[in-house]
Amino acid sequence: AREESIEIPVQVNGKVRGHIEVPSGISEDAAKEAALSNDWVRRQLDGGQPKRIADAANRFLLSLDDGPRRKAMIAFDSANRLDWHYIPRSRSGLALGEMRADQAEAARALFATVLNARGLELLDGVRLLEGVLREQQGSFCDPDRYYVSVFGTPGRFPWGWRFEGHHLSLNVTLPTAGQ
């Protein structure tokens, strides 16, 4: 017998913070709407975490000179935003290897807005593995060939960002309320 409703997890700040019950077979858009109409979820999102994420993204972008900033910024409605992979290939955005130390630290601060300490450790571990693979498999594997892209304007919804390379694709989208 098919269940009439299911319970889905709701994540805030990269952690499951609660669950909502929705009809079985609900569409993704309807599930998003149900989550965003939940009082608890709205309280979690009201100006807190989204503002911290936008502030960190803006600090990252402000740390960049014009050329690198143009590479990192991509229109939100670009098809590139939906074209994510963790396989070896060419990517858009600004590579870690093209950043100064302060810029890479600003990027890491952006990652820390959605990842806890363990998540950041795992991210570092993936990049460390990339260096080992480079020694074994060649130059396409490179811990500096992980790219940061900012889609749209941080704080003007919808917008988002991505950190991506071989073995990792971290995508964050902050939709307009109700989307």
mmCIF file of C-alpha atoms in Angstrom:
data_model
loop_
_atom_site.group_PDB
_atom_site.id
_atom_site.type_symbol
_atom_site.label_atom_id
_atom_site.label_comp_id
_atom_site.label_asym_id
_atom_site.label_seq_id
_atom_site.Cartn_x
_atom_site.Cartn_y
_atom_site.Cartn_z
ATOM 1 C CA ALA A 1 0.000 0.000 0.000
ATOM 2 C CA ARG A 2 1.264 3.432 -0.911
ATOM 3 C CA GLU A 3 1.766 5.930 1.900
ATOM 4 C CA GLU A 4 -0.388 9.045 1.662
ATOM 5 C CA SER A 5 2.250 11.324 3.192
ATOM 6 C CA ILE A 6 5.986 11.314 3.737
ATOM 7 C CA GLU A 7 8.294 13.145 6.090
ATOM 8 C CA ILE A 8 11.128 15.087 4.477
ATOM 9 C CA PRO A 9 14.122 16.654 6.240
ATOM 10 C CA VAL A 10 14.652 20.415 6.220
ATOM 11 C CA GLN A 11 18.241 21.674 6.266
ATOM 12 C CA VAL A 12 19.345 25.062 7.521
ATOM 13 C CA ASN A 13 23.015 25.981 7.652
ATOM 14 C CA GLY A 14 23.949 22.605 6.187
ATOM 15 C CA LYS A 15 22.356 20.621 8.994
ATOM 16 C CA VAL A 16 19.023 18.865 9.261
ATOM 17 C CA ARG A 17 17.075 21.104 11.643
ATOM 18 C CA GLY A 18 13.655 19.549 11.368
ATOM 19 C CA HIS A 19 11.180 17.640 9.228
ATOM 20 C CA ILE A 20 7.928 18.485 7.488
ATOM 21 C CA GLU A 21 5.172 16.150 6.432
ATOM 22 C CA VAL A 22 4.062 16.420 2.804
ATOM 23 C CA PRO A 23 1.821 14.391 0.503
ATOM 24 C CA SER A 24 3.455 11.384 -1.126
ATOM 25 C CA GLY A 25 4.398 12.124 -4.737
ATOM 26 C CA ILE A 26 4.728 15.877 -4.145
ATOM 27 C CA SER A 27 6.664 17.783 -6.805
ATOM 28 C CA GLU A 28 9.984 19.411 -5.947
ATOM 29 C CA ASP A 29 8.487 22.888 -6.394
ATOM 30 C CA ALA A 30 5.552 22.073 -4.134
ATOM 31 C CA ALA A 31 7.915 20.614 -1.504
ATOM 32 C CA LYS A 32 9.972 23.830 -1.565
ATOM 33 C CA GLU A 33 6.809 25.877 -1.200
ATOM 34 C CA ALA A 34 5.673 23.725 1.732
ATOM 35 C CA ALA A 35 9.049 24.103 3.444
ATOM 36 C CA LEU A 36 9.167 27.871 2.896
ATOM 37 C CA SER A 37 5.612 28.343 4.156
ATOM 38 C CA ASN A 38 6.431 26.522 7.401
ATOM 39 C CA ASP A 39 6.598 29.029 10.314
ATOM 40 C CA TRP A 40 9.689 27.370 11.801
ATOM 41 C CA VAL A 41 11.553 27.476 8.479
ATOM 42 C CA ARG A 42 10.588 31.123 7.894
ATOM 43 C CA ARG A 43 11.939 32.075 11.332
ATOM 44 C CA GLN A 44 15.224 30.294 10.530
ATOM 45 C CA LEU A 45 15.569 32.123 7.214
ATOM 46 C CA ASP A 46 14.423 35.612 8.205
ATOM 47 C CA GLY A 47 17.497 37.695 7.627
ATOM 48 C CA GLY A 48 19.864 35.418 9.549
ATOM 49 C CA GLN A 49 21.675 32.744 7.578
ATOM 50 C CA PRO A 50 20.953 34.127 4.085
ATOM 51 C CA LYS A 51 22.398 37.503 5.140
ATOM 52 C CA ARG A 52 25.537 35.865 6.565
ATOM 53 C CA ILE A 53 25.996 33.895 3.337
ATOM 54 C CA ALA A 54 25.505 37.034 1.204
ATOM 55 C CA ASP A 55 27.910 39.039 3.390
ATOM 56 C CA ALA A 56 30.594 36.347 3.035
ATOM 57 C CA ALA A 57 30.052 36.163 -0.744
ATOM 58 C CA ASN A 58 30.341 39.936 -1.029
ATOM 59 C CA ARG A 59 33.537 39.952 1.065
ATOM 60 C CA PHE A 60 34.958 37.312 -1.276
ATOM 61 C CA LEU A 61 34.005 39.300 -4.383
ATOM 62 C CA LEU A 62 35.368 42.549 -2.910
ATOM 63 C CA SER A 63 38.713 40.850 -2.264
ATOM 64 C CA LEU A 64 39.086 40.238 -6.010
ATOM 65 C CA ASP A 65 40.450 42.600 -8.631
ATOM 66 C CA ASP A 66 38.207 43.360 -11.632
ATOM 67 C CA GLY A 67 39.470 40.557 -13.914
ATOM 68 C CA PRO A 68 39.162 37.735 -11.381
ATOM 69 C CA ARG A 69 35.813 39.140 -10.185
ATOM 70 C CA ARG A 70 34.467 38.967 -13.755
ATOM 71 C CA LYS A 71 35.584 35.316 -13.954
ATOM 72 C CA ALA A 72 33.887 34.474 -10.650
ATOM 73 C CA MET A 73 30.567 36.235 -11.343
ATOM 74 C CA ILE A 74 28.077 34.504 -13.626
ATOM 75 C CA ALA A 75 24.460 35.454 -14.338
ATOM 76 C CA PHE A 76 21.985 33.551 -12.152
ATOM 77 C CA ASP A 77 19.925 32.485 -15.161
ATOM 78 C CA SER A 78 23.003 31.139 -16.967
ATOM 79 C CA ALA A 79 22.754 27.514 -18.072
ATOM 80 C CA ASN A 80 26.161 27.104 -16.410
ATOM 81 C CA ARG A 81 24.502 27.243 -12.970
ATOM 82 C CA LEU A 82 22.727 23.958 -13.670
ATOM 83 C CA ASP A 83 25.699 22.322 -15.411
ATOM 84 C CA TRP A 84 27.591 20.918 -12.440
ATOM 85 C CA HIS A 85 29.791 17.845 -12.314
ATOM 86 C CA TYR A 86 32.509 16.373 -10.162
ATOM 87 C CA ILE A 87 34.338 14.720 -13.048
ATOM 88 C CA PRO A 88 37.576 16.038 -14.597
ATOM 89 C CA ARG A 89 36.686 18.743 -17.138
ATOM 90 C CA SER A 90 36.976 22.437 -17.879
ATOM 91 C CA ARG A 91 34.996 24.703 -15.551
ATOM 92 C CA SER A 92 33.812 28.276 -15.289
ATOM 93 C CA GLY A 93 34.565 30.511 -12.349
ATOM 94 C CA LEU A 94 37.760 31.473 -10.572
ATOM 95 C CA ALA A 95 40.248 28.725 -9.692
ATOM 96 C CA LEU A 96 41.781 28.563 -6.224
ATOM 97 C CA GLY A 97 45.182 28.516 -7.928
ATOM 98 C CA GLU A 98 44.447 31.962 -9.398
ATOM 99 C CA MET A 99 43.740 33.472 -5.969
ATOM 100 C CA ARG A 100 46.017 35.181 -3.484
ATOM 101 C CA ALA A 101 46.039 33.725 0.031
ATOM 102 C CA ASP A 102 43.621 36.371 1.360
ATOM 103 C CA GLN A 103 41.197 35.697 -1.494
ATOM 104 C CA ALA A 104 41.321 31.922 -0.909
ATOM 105 C CA GLU A 105 40.657 32.590 2.784
ATOM 106 C CA ALA A 106 37.651 34.752 1.868
ATOM 107 C CA ALA A 107 36.372 31.887 -0.320
ATOM 108 C CA ARG A 108 36.839 29.463 2.587
ATOM 109 C CA ALA A 109 34.880 31.834 4.844
ATOM 110 C CA LEU A 110 32.055 31.619 2.287
ATOM 111 C CA PHE A 111 32.173 27.814 2.407
ATOM 112 C CA ALA A 112 32.042 27.981 6.215
ATOM 113 C CA THR A 113 28.650 29.735 6.046
ATOM 114 C CA VAL A 114 27.062 26.437 4.981
ATOM 115 C CA LEU A 115 29.526 23.803 6.211
ATOM 116 C CA ASN A 116 30.337 22.897 9.786
ATOM 117 C CA ALA A 117 33.909 22.082 10.893
ATOM 118 C CA ARG A 118 33.579 18.465 9.765
ATOM 119 C CA GLY A 119 32.312 19.560 6.345
ATOM 120 C CA LEU A 120 35.318 21.855 5.928
ATOM 121 C CA GLU A 121 37.632 18.986 6.928
ATOM 122 C CA LEU A 122 36.041 16.761 4.298
ATOM 123 C CA LEU A 123 36.425 19.499 1.682
ATOM 124 C CA ASP A 124 40.131 19.775 2.571
ATOM 125 C CA GLY A 125 40.470 15.991 2.407
ATOM 126 C CA VAL A 126 39.050 15.874 -1.119
ATOM 127 C CA ARG A 127 41.537 18.508 -2.261
ATOM 128 C CA LEU A 128 44.392 16.682 -0.502
ATOM 129 C CA LEU A 129 43.442 13.512 -2.371
ATOM 130 C CA GLU A 130 43.588 15.519 -5.588
ATOM 131 C CA GLY A 131 47.293 16.170 -4.986
ATOM 132 C CA VAL A 132 47.931 12.440 -4.524
ATOM 133 C CA LEU A 133 46.021 11.651 -7.715
ATOM 134 C CA ARG A 134 48.016 14.286 -9.581
ATOM 135 C CA GLU A 135 51.232 12.428 -8.720
ATOM 136 C CA GLN A 136 49.704 9.165 -9.922
ATOM 137 C CA GLN A 137 47.555 10.223 -12.883
ATOM 138 C CA GLY A 138 48.831 13.497 -14.250
ATOM 139 C CA SER A 139 48.228 17.211 -14.307
ATOM 140 C CA PHE A 140 44.445 17.294 -14.760
ATOM 141 C CA CYS A 141 44.139 16.325 -11.102
ATOM 142 C CA ASP A 142 45.128 19.470 -9.248
ATOM 143 C CA PRO A 143 44.009 20.776 -5.827
ATOM 144 C CA ASP A 144 44.248 24.316 -7.232
ATOM 145 C CA ARG A 145 41.776 23.517 -10.050
ATOM 146 C CA TYR A 146 38.730 23.915 -7.836
ATOM 147 C CA TYR A 147 36.596 26.837 -8.931
ATOM 148 C CA VAL A 148 34.379 29.349 -7.159
ATOM 149 C CA SER A 149 31.435 30.805 -9.066
ATOM 150 C CA VAL A 150 28.894 33.326 -7.779
ATOM 151 C CA PHE A 151 25.589 33.308 -9.646
ATOM 152 C CA GLY A 152 23.652 36.556 -9.565
ATOM 153 C CA THR A 153 24.170 39.267 -6.956
ATOM 154 C CA PRO A 154 24.648 38.136 -3.353
ATOM 155 C CA GLY A 155 21.721 39.337 -1.267
ATOM 156 C CA ARG A 156 19.449 39.969 -4.275
ATOM 157 C CA PHE A 157 17.319 36.884 -4.529
ATOM 158 C CA PRO A 158 17.567 34.535 -6.267
ATOM 159 C CA TRP A 159 21.329 34.082 -6.214
ATOM 160 C CA GLY A 160 23.803 31.354 -5.379
ATOM 161 C CA TRP A 161 27.344 30.079 -5.509
ATOM 162 C CA ARG A 162 29.264 26.935 -6.352
ATOM 163 C CA PHE A 163 32.613 25.422 -5.367
ATOM 164 C CA GLU A 164 33.528 22.701 -7.808
ATOM 165 C CA GLY A 165 36.354 20.531 -9.008
ATOM 166 C CA HIS A 166 37.226 16.900 -9.654
ATOM 167 C CA HIS A 167 35.523 14.853 -6.889
ATOM 168 C CA LEU A 168 33.476 17.721 -5.408
ATOM 169 C CA SER A 169 30.596 19.974 -6.370
ATOM 170 C CA LEU A 170 29.079 22.134 -3.632
ATOM 171 C CA ASN A 171 26.104 24.164 -4.864
ATOM 172 C CA VAL A 172 24.159 26.698 -2.814
ATOM 173 C CA THR A 173 21.097 28.525 -4.149
ATOM 174 C CA LEU A 174 19.142 31.099 -2.178
ATOM 175 C CA PRO A 175 15.734 31.436 -3.833
ATOM 176 C CA THR A 176 13.267 34.269 -3.723
ATOM 177 C CA ALA A 177 10.848 33.675 -0.847
ATOM 178 C CA GLY A 178 8.122 31.299 -1.935
ATOM 179 C CA GLN A 179 10.157 29.697 -4.709
#
